[in-house]
Backbone as numpy.savetxt, mean C-alpha at the origin, in Angstrom:
# Nx Ny Nz CAx CAy CAz Cx Cy Cz
8.96 -2.25 19.44 7.69 -2.08 18.75 7.97 -1.59 17.33
7.43 -2.32 16.36 7.60 -1.94 14.97 6.56 -0.90 14.59
6.99 0.09 13.83 6.07 1.10 13.34 6.12 1.18 11.82
4.95 1.37 11.24 4.81 1.60 9.80 4.12 2.95 9.64
4.76 3.86 8.93 4.22 5.20 8.76 3.96 5.46 7.28
2.69 5.66 6.95 2.30 5.89 5.56 2.26 7.39 5.26
2.46 7.70 3.99 2.33 9.07 3.52 2.02 9.04 2.03
1.63 10.20 1.51 1.41 10.31 0.08 -0.04 10.38 -0.36
-0.96 10.18 0.57 -2.37 10.26 0.21 -2.79 11.69 -0.06
-4.02 11.84 -0.56 -4.53 13.18 -0.82 -5.69 13.16 -1.78
-6.01 14.34 -2.27 -7.09 14.51 -3.24 -6.51 14.62 -4.64
-7.06 13.84 -5.56 -6.57 13.85 -6.94 -7.76 13.73 -7.88
-7.64 14.30 -9.06 -8.71 14.20 -10.04 -8.68 12.85 -10.74
-9.80 12.41 -11.25 -9.81 11.15 -12.02 -8.78 11.20 -13.15
-8.06 10.09 -13.31 -7.00 10.03 -14.31 -5.64 10.43 -13.77
-5.62 10.97 -12.57 -4.35 11.40 -11.98 -3.58 10.27 -11.33
-2.45 10.64 -10.72 -1.56 9.66 -10.10 -1.18 10.09 -8.68
-0.91 9.10 -7.86 -0.37 9.31 -6.52 0.62 8.19 -6.24
1.59 8.47 -5.39 2.48 7.43 -4.91 2.43 7.41 -3.39
2.00 6.28 -2.85 1.97 6.09 -1.41 3.29 5.50 -0.94
3.73 5.92 0.24 4.94 5.40 0.84 4.63 4.83 2.22
5.36 3.81 2.59 5.20 3.18 3.91 6.61 2.96 4.47
6.99 3.78 5.43 8.32 3.68 6.03 8.27 2.79 7.26
9.13 1.78 7.29 9.15 0.83 8.40 10.30 1.13 9.35
10.06 0.89 10.64 11.11 1.10 11.65 12.00 -0.12 11.80
11.70 -1.18 11.05 12.48 -2.41 11.07 12.89 -2.72 9.63
14.02 -3.38 9.47 14.51 -3.67 8.13 13.52 -4.49 7.32
13.25 -4.04 6.09 12.38 -4.80 5.21 13.09 -5.99 4.58
14.40 -5.98 4.68 15.17 -7.07 4.06 14.75 -8.42 4.63
14.37 -8.43 5.92 14.00 -9.68 6.57 12.50 -9.94 6.55
11.75 -9.08 5.87 10.30 -9.27 5.86 9.91 -10.39 4.90
8.72 -10.93 5.11 8.23 -12.04 4.28 7.19 -11.59 3.26
6.30 -10.70 3.71 5.25 -10.19 2.84 5.04 -8.71 3.12
4.90 -7.94 2.06 4.53 -6.53 2.15 3.28 -6.34 1.29
2.36 -5.51 1.78 1.11 -5.37 1.03 0.46 -4.03 1.32
-0.45 -3.68 0.43 -1.33 -2.53 0.62 -2.77 -3.03 0.58
-3.56 -2.56 1.54 -4.98 -2.82 1.59 -5.72 -1.47 1.52
-7.00 -1.54 1.25 -7.79 -0.33 1.29 -9.17 -0.63 1.85
-9.76 0.41 2.43 -11.09 0.27 3.01 -11.90 1.52 2.71
-12.97 1.33 1.96 -13.89 2.41 1.64 -14.96 2.47 2.73
-15.61 3.62 2.89 -16.65 3.74 3.94 -17.72 2.68 3.81
-18.00 1.99 4.91 -19.05 0.99 4.92 -18.67 -0.33 4.29
-17.41 -0.48 3.90 -16.97 -1.72 3.25 -15.84 -2.37 4.04
-15.56 -3.61 3.71 -14.49 -4.32 4.39 -13.14 -3.90 3.82
-12.09 -4.22 4.56 -10.74 -3.93 4.11 -10.31 -5.00 3.11
-9.90 -4.57 1.94 -9.56 -5.50 0.86 -8.10 -5.35 0.45
-7.53 -6.46 -0.01 -6.17 -6.46 -0.53 -6.12 -5.71 -1.86
-5.14 -4.83 -1.99 -4.91 -4.11 -3.24 -3.73 -4.70 -3.99
-2.60 -4.85 -3.28 -1.38 -5.36 -3.91 -0.53 -6.03 -2.84
0.22 -7.05 -3.28 1.05 -7.79 -2.35 2.38 -8.11 -3.02
3.45 -8.07 -2.21 4.79 -8.37 -2.71 5.47 -9.29 -1.70
5.94 -10.43 -2.17 6.61 -11.36 -1.27 8.11 -11.11 -1.26
8.78 -11.73 -0.31 10.23 -11.59 -0.22 10.92 -12.16 -1.46
10.25 -13.09 -2.13 10.81 -13.66 -3.33 10.55 -12.85 -4.59
9.84 -11.72 -4.42 9.59 -10.85 -5.56 8.30 -11.11 -6.30
7.47 -12.00 -5.78 6.18 -12.29 -6.44 5.17 -11.21 -6.08
4.46 -10.73 -7.07 3.44 -9.70 -6.84 2.06 -10.24 -7.19
1.08 -9.75 -6.46 -0.33 -10.04 -6.74 -1.11 -8.74 -6.64
-2.09 -8.58 -7.51 -2.90 -7.37 -7.52 -4.38 -7.73 -7.58
-5.19 -6.88 -6.96 -6.62 -7.01 -7.13 -6.95 -6.75 -8.60
-7.95 -7.46 -9.11 -8.31 -7.31 -10.52 -8.63 -5.85 -10.87
-9.21 -5.14 -9.93 -9.65 -3.78 -10.20 -8.49 -2.79 -10.38
-7.28 -3.18 -9.98 -6.15 -2.24 -10.07 -5.05 -2.75 -11.00
-5.19 -3.93 -11.55 -4.17 -4.48 -12.44 -3.93 -3.55 -13.61
-2.65 -3.33 -13.90 -2.29 -2.45 -15.00 -2.25 -0.98 -14.63
-2.74 -0.64 -13.44 -2.75 0.77 -13.00 -1.88 1.00 -11.77
-1.82 0.02 -10.87 -1.06 0.15 -9.62 0.17 -0.74 -9.67
1.24 -0.28 -8.99 2.47 -1.06 -8.90 3.02 -0.99 -7.48
3.26 -2.14 -6.88 3.87 -2.20 -5.56 5.37 -2.44 -5.72
6.17 -1.77 -4.88 7.61 -1.95 -4.94 8.20 -1.69 -3.56
9.49 -1.99 -3.44 10.16 -1.83 -2.15 11.54 -1.23 -2.37
12.02 -0.54 -1.35 13.39 -0.04 -1.33 13.99 -0.50 -0.01
14.78 -1.55 -0.05 15.34 -2.10 1.18 16.25 -1.11 1.89
16.97 -0.33 1.12 17.91 0.63 1.73 17.17 1.69 2.54
15.95 2.05 2.08 15.16 3.05 2.77 14.10 2.42 3.68
14.04 1.08 3.70 13.01 0.38 4.49 11.62 0.92 4.18
11.33 1.07 2.89 10.09 1.69 2.46 9.41 0.85 1.39
8.10 0.74 1.52 7.26 0.09 0.53 6.46 1.18 -0.17
6.33 1.04 -1.47 5.62 2.05 -2.26 4.41 1.43 -2.96
3.44 2.28 -3.25 2.33 1.91 -4.12 2.15 3.05 -5.11
2.55 2.81 -6.35 2.36 3.79 -7.41 0.97 3.57 -8.00
0.16 4.61 -7.99 -1.21 4.50 -8.46 -1.41 5.46 -9.63
-1.71 4.90 -10.79 -1.92 5.70 -12.00 -3.36 5.55 -12.48
-3.78 6.49 -13.30 -5.12 6.46 -13.87 -6.18 6.21 -12.79
-6.11 7.00 -11.76 -7.01 6.80 -10.61 -8.45 7.07 -10.98
-9.33 6.30 -10.34 -10.77 6.39 -10.60 -11.49 6.72 -9.29
-12.69 7.28 -9.36 -13.43 7.60 -8.14 -13.61 6.38 -7.23
-13.73 5.20 -7.82 -13.91 4.00 -7.00 -12.64 3.57 -6.27
-11.52 4.24 -6.53 -10.29 3.99 -5.77 -10.27 4.76 -4.45
-11.25 5.61 -4.25 -11.33 6.39 -3.01 -11.47 5.47 -1.81
-10.56 5.61 -0.85 -10.55 4.75 0.33 -9.41 5.20 1.25
-9.39 4.60 2.43 -8.22 4.71 3.29 -7.30 3.54 2.93
-6.06 3.84 2.66 -5.09 2.82 2.25 -4.17 2.50 3.43
-3.99 1.20 3.66 -3.20 0.72 4.78 -2.02 -0.11 4.29
-0.89 0.12 4.89 0.31 -0.68 4.64 0.32 -1.86 5.62
0.82 -3.00 5.14 0.89 -4.23 5.94 2.24 -4.89 5.67
2.92 -5.30 6.75 4.17 -6.03 6.59 4.20 -7.20 7.58
4.58 -8.34 7.07 4.71 -9.55 7.88 6.18 -9.94 8.00
6.61 -10.05 9.25 7.93 -10.61 9.54 7.71 -11.90 10.30
8.15 -13.00 9.74 8.05 -14.28 10.43 9.36 -14.55 11.16
9.35 -14.88 12.48 8.17 -15.15 13.31 7.69 -13.95 14.14
8.22 -12.75 13.87 7.91 -11.60 14.71 6.42 -11.29 14.72
5.80 -11.26 13.51 4.38 -10.95 13.46 4.05 -10.00 12.33
2.77 -9.66 12.24 2.26 -8.77 11.19 1.94 -7.40 11.78
2.21 -6.36 11.00 2.01 -4.99 11.46 1.26 -4.19 10.40
0.48 -3.21 10.90 -0.30 -2.34 10.03 0.12 -0.88 10.26
0.02 -0.10 9.20 0.17 1.33 9.33 -1.13 1.95 9.79
-1.09 3.26 9.97 -2.26 3.97 10.52 -3.27 4.33 9.43
-2.88 4.21 8.19 -3.79 4.52 7.09 -3.58 5.91 6.54
-3.79 6.04 5.22 -3.72 7.35 4.57 -4.89 7.47 3.60
-5.55 8.60 3.62 -6.76 8.79 2.82 -6.41 9.14 1.38
-7.05 8.45 0.46 -6.95 8.77 -0.96 -8.36 9.09 -1.45
-8.52 10.27 -2.01 -9.81 10.69 -2.54 -9.65 11.06 -4.00
-10.44 10.42 -4.85 -10.40 10.68 -6.29 -11.72 11.34 -6.67
-11.63 12.60 -7.02 -12.85 13.36 -7.30 -12.52 14.58 -8.15
-13.47 14.95 -9.00 -13.30 16.16 -9.80 -13.95 17.35 -9.10
């Protein structure tokens, strides 16, 4: 059973920064897609950032220029660096990793709250 464990969430003031981490129990070297999603109360879960095995990144328009997704294969960890945070970034953030043909896995979620 593959596990993804997120950490790094918390309360931050507008304009602040946080770095989320997602530690995988399986090697990321063989993964196909790594991503971060978020879900605000009463809303659907939306893609925030995505990184393919080939190094291609995609970002939601609302976070472009502020968020950066990256990976550390040696640590089997995916990161989401979030800068210049805004109140509308408040949500539960979920890590997602796809290993083909094994399947797709989700983390348990970590709360990010941006408030003064």
